[in-house]
Coordinates of C-alpha atoms and ligand atoms in Angstrom, one line a residue:
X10 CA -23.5 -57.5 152.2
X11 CA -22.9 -59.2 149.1
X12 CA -20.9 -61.8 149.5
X13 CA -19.0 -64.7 147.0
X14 CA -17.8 -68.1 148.6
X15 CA -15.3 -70.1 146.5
X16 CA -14.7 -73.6 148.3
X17 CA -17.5 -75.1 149.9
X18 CA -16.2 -78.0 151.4
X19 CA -16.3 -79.2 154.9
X20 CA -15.7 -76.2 156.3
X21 CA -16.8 -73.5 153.6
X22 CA -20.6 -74.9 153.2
X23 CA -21.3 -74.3 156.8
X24 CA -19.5 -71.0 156.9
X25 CA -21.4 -69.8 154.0
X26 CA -24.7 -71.4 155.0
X27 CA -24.4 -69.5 158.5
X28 CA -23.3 -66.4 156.2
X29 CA -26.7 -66.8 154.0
X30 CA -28.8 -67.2 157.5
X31 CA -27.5 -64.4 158.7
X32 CA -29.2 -62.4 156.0
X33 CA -26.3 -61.8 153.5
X34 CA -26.8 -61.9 149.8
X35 CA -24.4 -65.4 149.2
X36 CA -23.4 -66.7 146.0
X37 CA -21.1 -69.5 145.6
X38 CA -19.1 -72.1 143.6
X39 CA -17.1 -75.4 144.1
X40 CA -15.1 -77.8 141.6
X41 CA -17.9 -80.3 143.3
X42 CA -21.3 -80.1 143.2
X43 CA -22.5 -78.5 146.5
X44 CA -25.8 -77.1 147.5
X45 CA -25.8 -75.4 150.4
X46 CA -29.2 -73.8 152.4
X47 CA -29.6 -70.2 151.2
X48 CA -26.5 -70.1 149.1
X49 CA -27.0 -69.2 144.8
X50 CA -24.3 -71.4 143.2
X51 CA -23.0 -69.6 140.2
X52 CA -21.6 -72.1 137.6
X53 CA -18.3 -69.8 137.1
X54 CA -15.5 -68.2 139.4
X55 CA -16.1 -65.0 137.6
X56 CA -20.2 -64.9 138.0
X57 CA -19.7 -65.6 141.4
X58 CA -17.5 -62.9 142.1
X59 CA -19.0 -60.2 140.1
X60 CA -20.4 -57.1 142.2
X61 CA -19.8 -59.1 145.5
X62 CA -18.0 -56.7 148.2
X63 CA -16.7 -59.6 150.0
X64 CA -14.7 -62.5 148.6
X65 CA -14.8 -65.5 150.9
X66 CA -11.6 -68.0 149.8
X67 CA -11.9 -72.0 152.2
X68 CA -9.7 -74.3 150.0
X69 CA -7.1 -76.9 150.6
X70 CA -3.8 -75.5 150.1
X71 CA -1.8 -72.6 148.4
X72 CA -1.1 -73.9 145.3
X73 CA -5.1 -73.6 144.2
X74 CA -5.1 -70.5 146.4
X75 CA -3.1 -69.3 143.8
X76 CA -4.7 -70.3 140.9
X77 CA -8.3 -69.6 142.1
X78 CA -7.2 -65.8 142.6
X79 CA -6.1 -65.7 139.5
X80 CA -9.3 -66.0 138.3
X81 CA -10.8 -63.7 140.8
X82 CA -8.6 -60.6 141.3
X83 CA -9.2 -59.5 137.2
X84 CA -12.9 -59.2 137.8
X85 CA -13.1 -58.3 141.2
X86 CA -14.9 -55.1 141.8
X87 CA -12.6 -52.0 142.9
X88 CA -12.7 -52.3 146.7
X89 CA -14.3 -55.3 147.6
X90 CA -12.3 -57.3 150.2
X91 CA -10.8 -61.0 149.7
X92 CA -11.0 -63.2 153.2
X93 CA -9.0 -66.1 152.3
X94 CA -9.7 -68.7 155.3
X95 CA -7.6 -71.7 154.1
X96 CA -4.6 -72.6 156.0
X97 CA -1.9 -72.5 153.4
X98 CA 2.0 -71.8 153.5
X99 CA 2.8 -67.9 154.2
X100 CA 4.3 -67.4 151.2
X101 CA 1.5 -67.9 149.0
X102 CA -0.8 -66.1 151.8
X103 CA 1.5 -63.0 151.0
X104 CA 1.5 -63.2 147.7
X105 CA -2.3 -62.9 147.8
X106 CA -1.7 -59.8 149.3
X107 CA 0.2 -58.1 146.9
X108 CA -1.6 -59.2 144.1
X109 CA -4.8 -58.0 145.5
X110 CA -3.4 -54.5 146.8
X111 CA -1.9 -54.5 143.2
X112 CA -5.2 -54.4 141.9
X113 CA -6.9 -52.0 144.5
X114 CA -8.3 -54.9 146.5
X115 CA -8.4 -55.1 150.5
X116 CA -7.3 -58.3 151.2
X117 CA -6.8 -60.5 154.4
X118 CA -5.3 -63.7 155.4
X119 CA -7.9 -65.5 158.3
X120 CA -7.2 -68.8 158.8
X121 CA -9.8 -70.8 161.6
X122 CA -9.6 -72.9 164.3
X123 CA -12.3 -74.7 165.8
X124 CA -13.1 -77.6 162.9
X125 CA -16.2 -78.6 161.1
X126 CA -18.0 -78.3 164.8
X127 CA -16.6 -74.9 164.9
X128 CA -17.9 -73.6 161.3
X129 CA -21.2 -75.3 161.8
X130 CA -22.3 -73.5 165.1
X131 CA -20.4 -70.3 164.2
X132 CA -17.6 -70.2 166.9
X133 CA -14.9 -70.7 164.4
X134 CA -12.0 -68.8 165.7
X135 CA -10.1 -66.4 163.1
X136 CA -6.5 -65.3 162.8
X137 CA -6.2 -63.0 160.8
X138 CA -3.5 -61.2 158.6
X139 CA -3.8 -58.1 156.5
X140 CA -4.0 -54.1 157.0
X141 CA -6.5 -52.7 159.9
X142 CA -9.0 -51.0 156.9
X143 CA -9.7 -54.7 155.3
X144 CA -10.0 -56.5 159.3
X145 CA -12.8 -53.4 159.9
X146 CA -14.4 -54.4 156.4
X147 CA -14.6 -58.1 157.9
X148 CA -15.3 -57.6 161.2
X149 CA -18.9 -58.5 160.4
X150 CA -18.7 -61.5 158.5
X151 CA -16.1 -62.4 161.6
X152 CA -18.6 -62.5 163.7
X153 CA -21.4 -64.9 161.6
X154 CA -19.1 -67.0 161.3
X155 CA -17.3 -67.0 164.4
X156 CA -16.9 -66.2 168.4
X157 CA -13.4 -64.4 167.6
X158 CA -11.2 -62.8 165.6
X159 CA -7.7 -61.8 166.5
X160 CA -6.0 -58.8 164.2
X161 CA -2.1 -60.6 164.3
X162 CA -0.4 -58.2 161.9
X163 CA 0.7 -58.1 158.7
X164 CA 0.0 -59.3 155.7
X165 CA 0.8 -63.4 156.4
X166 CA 0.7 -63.1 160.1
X167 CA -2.9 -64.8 160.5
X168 CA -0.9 -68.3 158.5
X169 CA 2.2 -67.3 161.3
X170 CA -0.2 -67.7 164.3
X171 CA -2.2 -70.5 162.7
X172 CA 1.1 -73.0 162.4
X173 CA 2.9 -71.7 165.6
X174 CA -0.6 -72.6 167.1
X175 CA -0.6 -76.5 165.5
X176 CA 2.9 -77.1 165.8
X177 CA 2.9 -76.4 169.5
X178 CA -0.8 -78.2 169.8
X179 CA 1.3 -81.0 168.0
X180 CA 4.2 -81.4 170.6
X181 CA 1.7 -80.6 173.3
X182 CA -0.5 -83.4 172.3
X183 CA 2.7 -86.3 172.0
X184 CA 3.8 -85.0 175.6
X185 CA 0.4 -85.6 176.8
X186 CA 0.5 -89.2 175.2
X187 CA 4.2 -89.8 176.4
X188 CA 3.1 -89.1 179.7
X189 CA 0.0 -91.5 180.1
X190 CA 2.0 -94.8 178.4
X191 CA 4.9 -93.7 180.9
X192 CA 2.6 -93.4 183.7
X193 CA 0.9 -97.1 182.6
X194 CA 4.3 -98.6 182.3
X195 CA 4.4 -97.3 186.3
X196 CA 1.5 -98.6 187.1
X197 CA 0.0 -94.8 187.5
X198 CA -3.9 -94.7 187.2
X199 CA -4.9 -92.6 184.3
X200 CA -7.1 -90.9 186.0
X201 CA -5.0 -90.1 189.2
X202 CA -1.9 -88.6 186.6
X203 CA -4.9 -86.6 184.9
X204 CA -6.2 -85.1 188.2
X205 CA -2.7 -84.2 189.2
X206 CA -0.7 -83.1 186.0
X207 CA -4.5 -81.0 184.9
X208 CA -3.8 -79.2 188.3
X209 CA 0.1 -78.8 187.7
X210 CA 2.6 -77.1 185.9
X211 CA 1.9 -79.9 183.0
X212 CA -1.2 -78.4 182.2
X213 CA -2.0 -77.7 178.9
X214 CA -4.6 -77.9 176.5
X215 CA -4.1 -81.3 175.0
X216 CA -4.5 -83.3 178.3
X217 CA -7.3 -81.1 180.2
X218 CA -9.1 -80.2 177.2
X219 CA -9.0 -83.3 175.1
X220 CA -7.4 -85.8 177.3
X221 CA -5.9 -88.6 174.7
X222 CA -7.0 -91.3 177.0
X223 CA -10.3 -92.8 176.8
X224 CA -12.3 -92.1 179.8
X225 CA -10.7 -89.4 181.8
X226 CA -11.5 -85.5 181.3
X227 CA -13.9 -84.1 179.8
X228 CA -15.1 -85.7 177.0
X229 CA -12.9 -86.0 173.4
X230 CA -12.4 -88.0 170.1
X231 CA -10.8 -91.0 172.4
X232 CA -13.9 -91.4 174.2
X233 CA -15.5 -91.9 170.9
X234 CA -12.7 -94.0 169.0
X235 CA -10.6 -91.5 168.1
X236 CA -13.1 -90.4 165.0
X237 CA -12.2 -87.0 164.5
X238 CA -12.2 -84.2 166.1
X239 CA -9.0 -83.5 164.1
X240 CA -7.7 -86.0 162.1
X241 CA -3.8 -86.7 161.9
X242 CA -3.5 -86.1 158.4
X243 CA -4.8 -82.4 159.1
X244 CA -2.4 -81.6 161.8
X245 CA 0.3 -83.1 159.5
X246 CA -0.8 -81.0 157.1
X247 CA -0.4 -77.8 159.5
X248 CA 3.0 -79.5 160.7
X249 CA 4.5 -79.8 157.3
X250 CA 3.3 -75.7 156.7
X251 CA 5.5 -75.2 160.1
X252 CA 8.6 -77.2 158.6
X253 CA 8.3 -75.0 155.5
X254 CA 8.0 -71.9 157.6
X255 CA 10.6 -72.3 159.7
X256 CA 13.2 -73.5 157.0
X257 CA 12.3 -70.6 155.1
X258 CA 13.5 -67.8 158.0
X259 CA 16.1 -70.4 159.4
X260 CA 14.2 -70.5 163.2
X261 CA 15.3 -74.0 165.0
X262 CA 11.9 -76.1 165.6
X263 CA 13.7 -79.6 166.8
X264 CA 10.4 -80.7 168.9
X265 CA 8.1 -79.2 165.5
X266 CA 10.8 -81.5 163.1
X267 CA 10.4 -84.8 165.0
X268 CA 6.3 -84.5 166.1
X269 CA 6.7 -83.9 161.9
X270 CA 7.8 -87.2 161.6
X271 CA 5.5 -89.2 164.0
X272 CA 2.3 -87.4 162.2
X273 CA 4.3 -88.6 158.9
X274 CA 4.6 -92.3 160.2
X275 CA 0.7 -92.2 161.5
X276 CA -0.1 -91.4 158.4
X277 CA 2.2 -93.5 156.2
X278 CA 0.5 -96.5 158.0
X279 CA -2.9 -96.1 157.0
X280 CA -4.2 -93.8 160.4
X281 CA -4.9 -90.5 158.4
X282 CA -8.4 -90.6 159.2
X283 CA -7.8 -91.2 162.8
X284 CA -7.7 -88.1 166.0
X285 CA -4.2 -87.0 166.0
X286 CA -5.2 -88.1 169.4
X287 CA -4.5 -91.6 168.8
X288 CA -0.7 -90.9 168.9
X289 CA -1.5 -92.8 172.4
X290 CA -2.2 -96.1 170.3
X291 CA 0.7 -95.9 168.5
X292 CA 3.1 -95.5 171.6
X293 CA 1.6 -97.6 173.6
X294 CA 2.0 -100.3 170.4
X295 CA 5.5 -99.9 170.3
X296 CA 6.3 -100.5 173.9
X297 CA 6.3 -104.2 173.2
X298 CA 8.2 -103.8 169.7
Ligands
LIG12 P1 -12.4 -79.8 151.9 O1 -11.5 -80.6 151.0 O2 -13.6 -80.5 152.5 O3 -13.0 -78.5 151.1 C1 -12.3 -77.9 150.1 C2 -13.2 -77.5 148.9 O4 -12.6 -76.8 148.0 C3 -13.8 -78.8 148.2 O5 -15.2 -78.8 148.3 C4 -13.2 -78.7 146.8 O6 -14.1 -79.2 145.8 C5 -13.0 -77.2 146.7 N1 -12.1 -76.8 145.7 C6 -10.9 -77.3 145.4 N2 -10.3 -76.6 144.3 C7 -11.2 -75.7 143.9 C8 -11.2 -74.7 142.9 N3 -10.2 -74.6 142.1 N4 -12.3 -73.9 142.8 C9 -13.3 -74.1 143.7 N5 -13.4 -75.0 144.6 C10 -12.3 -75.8 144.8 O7 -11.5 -79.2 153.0 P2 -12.0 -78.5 154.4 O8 -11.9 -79.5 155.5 O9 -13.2 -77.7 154.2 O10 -10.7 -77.5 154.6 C11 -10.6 -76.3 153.9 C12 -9.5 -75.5 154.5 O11 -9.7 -75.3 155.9 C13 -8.1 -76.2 154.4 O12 -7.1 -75.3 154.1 C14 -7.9 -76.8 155.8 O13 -6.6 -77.0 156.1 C15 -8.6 -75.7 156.6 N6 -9.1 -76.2 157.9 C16 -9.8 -77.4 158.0 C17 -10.3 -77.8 159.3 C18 -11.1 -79.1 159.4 O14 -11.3 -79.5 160.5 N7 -11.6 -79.6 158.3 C19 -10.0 -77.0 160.4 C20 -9.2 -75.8 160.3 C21 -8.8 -75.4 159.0

């Protein structure tokens, strides 16, 4: 298939690398200046896009969502497909939509999870958003680039799983971290609470998957420092898309508002950069404040 890739970033120059290995014809282009294995870089939006069936879309937020298809849905060819990947607010995921159906485009909203780690060895996991004849037209590329890809809806409904998805990981992951500092200021053994709570009705992803506390499950960023993994400012990022969402259709997302708010403070002081794993850190800091 010939495919363009527009945003090849930390996530977009392994997805398209995997895409070129995989024997599809790849052309692609960034602001920066990327080379990726196997990929033609075309120096303009339009060159890269011209005659390509699919249009692949990874970049950081709606905003240049919108302008970049602005460039791309006048010379797109009749029927090609746009795959927008990015995790950006639903409006501007349906508005992508109907500008691309507008012009006789297939179009599809896919956002990933599954991080750098995840678009590097092809397990990504896709969301995806859009009518069934455009997820058919994908389904290939789907599975280069990842180990699955769920059909949510909709037109916007791949950006509605994605931020339900974070903002529950979000809450998940501060219960997690509540739960270990309470369970130190009892004089619990961390790895006694893990062996029960991972076997009992507290299980959940954030503490038998990627246990916030060095040393206990399987291993995770706090094993290693909290490096990412998935930094805090990313899952703020995904929170703040929730906030937005669920203003927007008036739905009551008190546990979504304040994790919001503890992402926000991480982040204000510095700890960006950080696994939003770290949370741990900060509550266990302010025990003695
Ligand atoms: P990134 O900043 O590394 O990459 C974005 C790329 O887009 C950059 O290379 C930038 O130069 C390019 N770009 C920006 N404006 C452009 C334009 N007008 N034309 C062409 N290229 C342009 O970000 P990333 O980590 O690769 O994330 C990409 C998307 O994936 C984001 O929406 C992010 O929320 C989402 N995401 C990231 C992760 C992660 O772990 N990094 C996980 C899941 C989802």
């Amino acid at each position: 298939m010939k495919i363009a890739f527009i945003g090849m970033g930390n996530m977009g120059a392994p997805m398209a690398a995997n895409l070129a290995a995989a024997g599809h014809d790849v052309t692609g282009f960034d602001l920066a200046d990327v080379a990726v294995a196997g990929v033609q870089q075309a120096p303009t939006i339009a060159e890269t896009v011209e005659g390509a069936e699919l249009v692949i879309t990874m970049l950081p937020n709606g905003e240049i969502l919108r302008r970049v298809y602005a460039d791309i849905i006048p010379v797109a060819k009749v029927g090609a497909c746009l795959l927008d990947c990015s995790t950006v607010d639903v409006q501007s995921a349906r508005d992508a939509h109907q500008q691309s159906s507008d012009a006789g485009l297939l179009s599809l909203d896919a956002p990933v999870s599954g991080g750098v780690g995840g678009a590097t060895a092809g397990t990504l996991t896709f969301m995806a958003g859009g009518s069934d004849i455009a997820f058919a037209f994908a389904e290939s590329a789907f599975e280069v680039m990842g180990q699955k890809a769920v059909h949510c809806g909709e037109a916007g409904a791949g950006q509605s799983a994605k931020i339900c998805n974070n903002m529950l990981l979000a809450v998940s992951m501060i219960g997690s971290c509540e739960a270990i500092n309470l369970g130190d200021k009892l004089g619990l053994d961390r790895q006694k609470l893990f062996d029960v709570v991972s076997t009992s009705s507290g299980y959940c992803w954030s503490m038998n998957a990627y246990c916030p506390a060095p040393g206990v499950g399987p291993q995770s960023p706090s094993d290693n420092d909290y490096q990412p993994g998935f930094a805090a400012s990313l899952m703020l990022k995904d929170l703040g898309l929730s906030q937005q969402a669920a203003e927007q259709v008036s739905a009551q997302t008190p546990l979504g508002a304040h994790a919001t708010q503890l992402y926000q403070a991480m982040v204000d002081d510095g700890q960006g950069d950080r696994d939003f794993s770290a949370m741990l850190l900060r509550l266990m800091q302010a025990n003695s404040a």
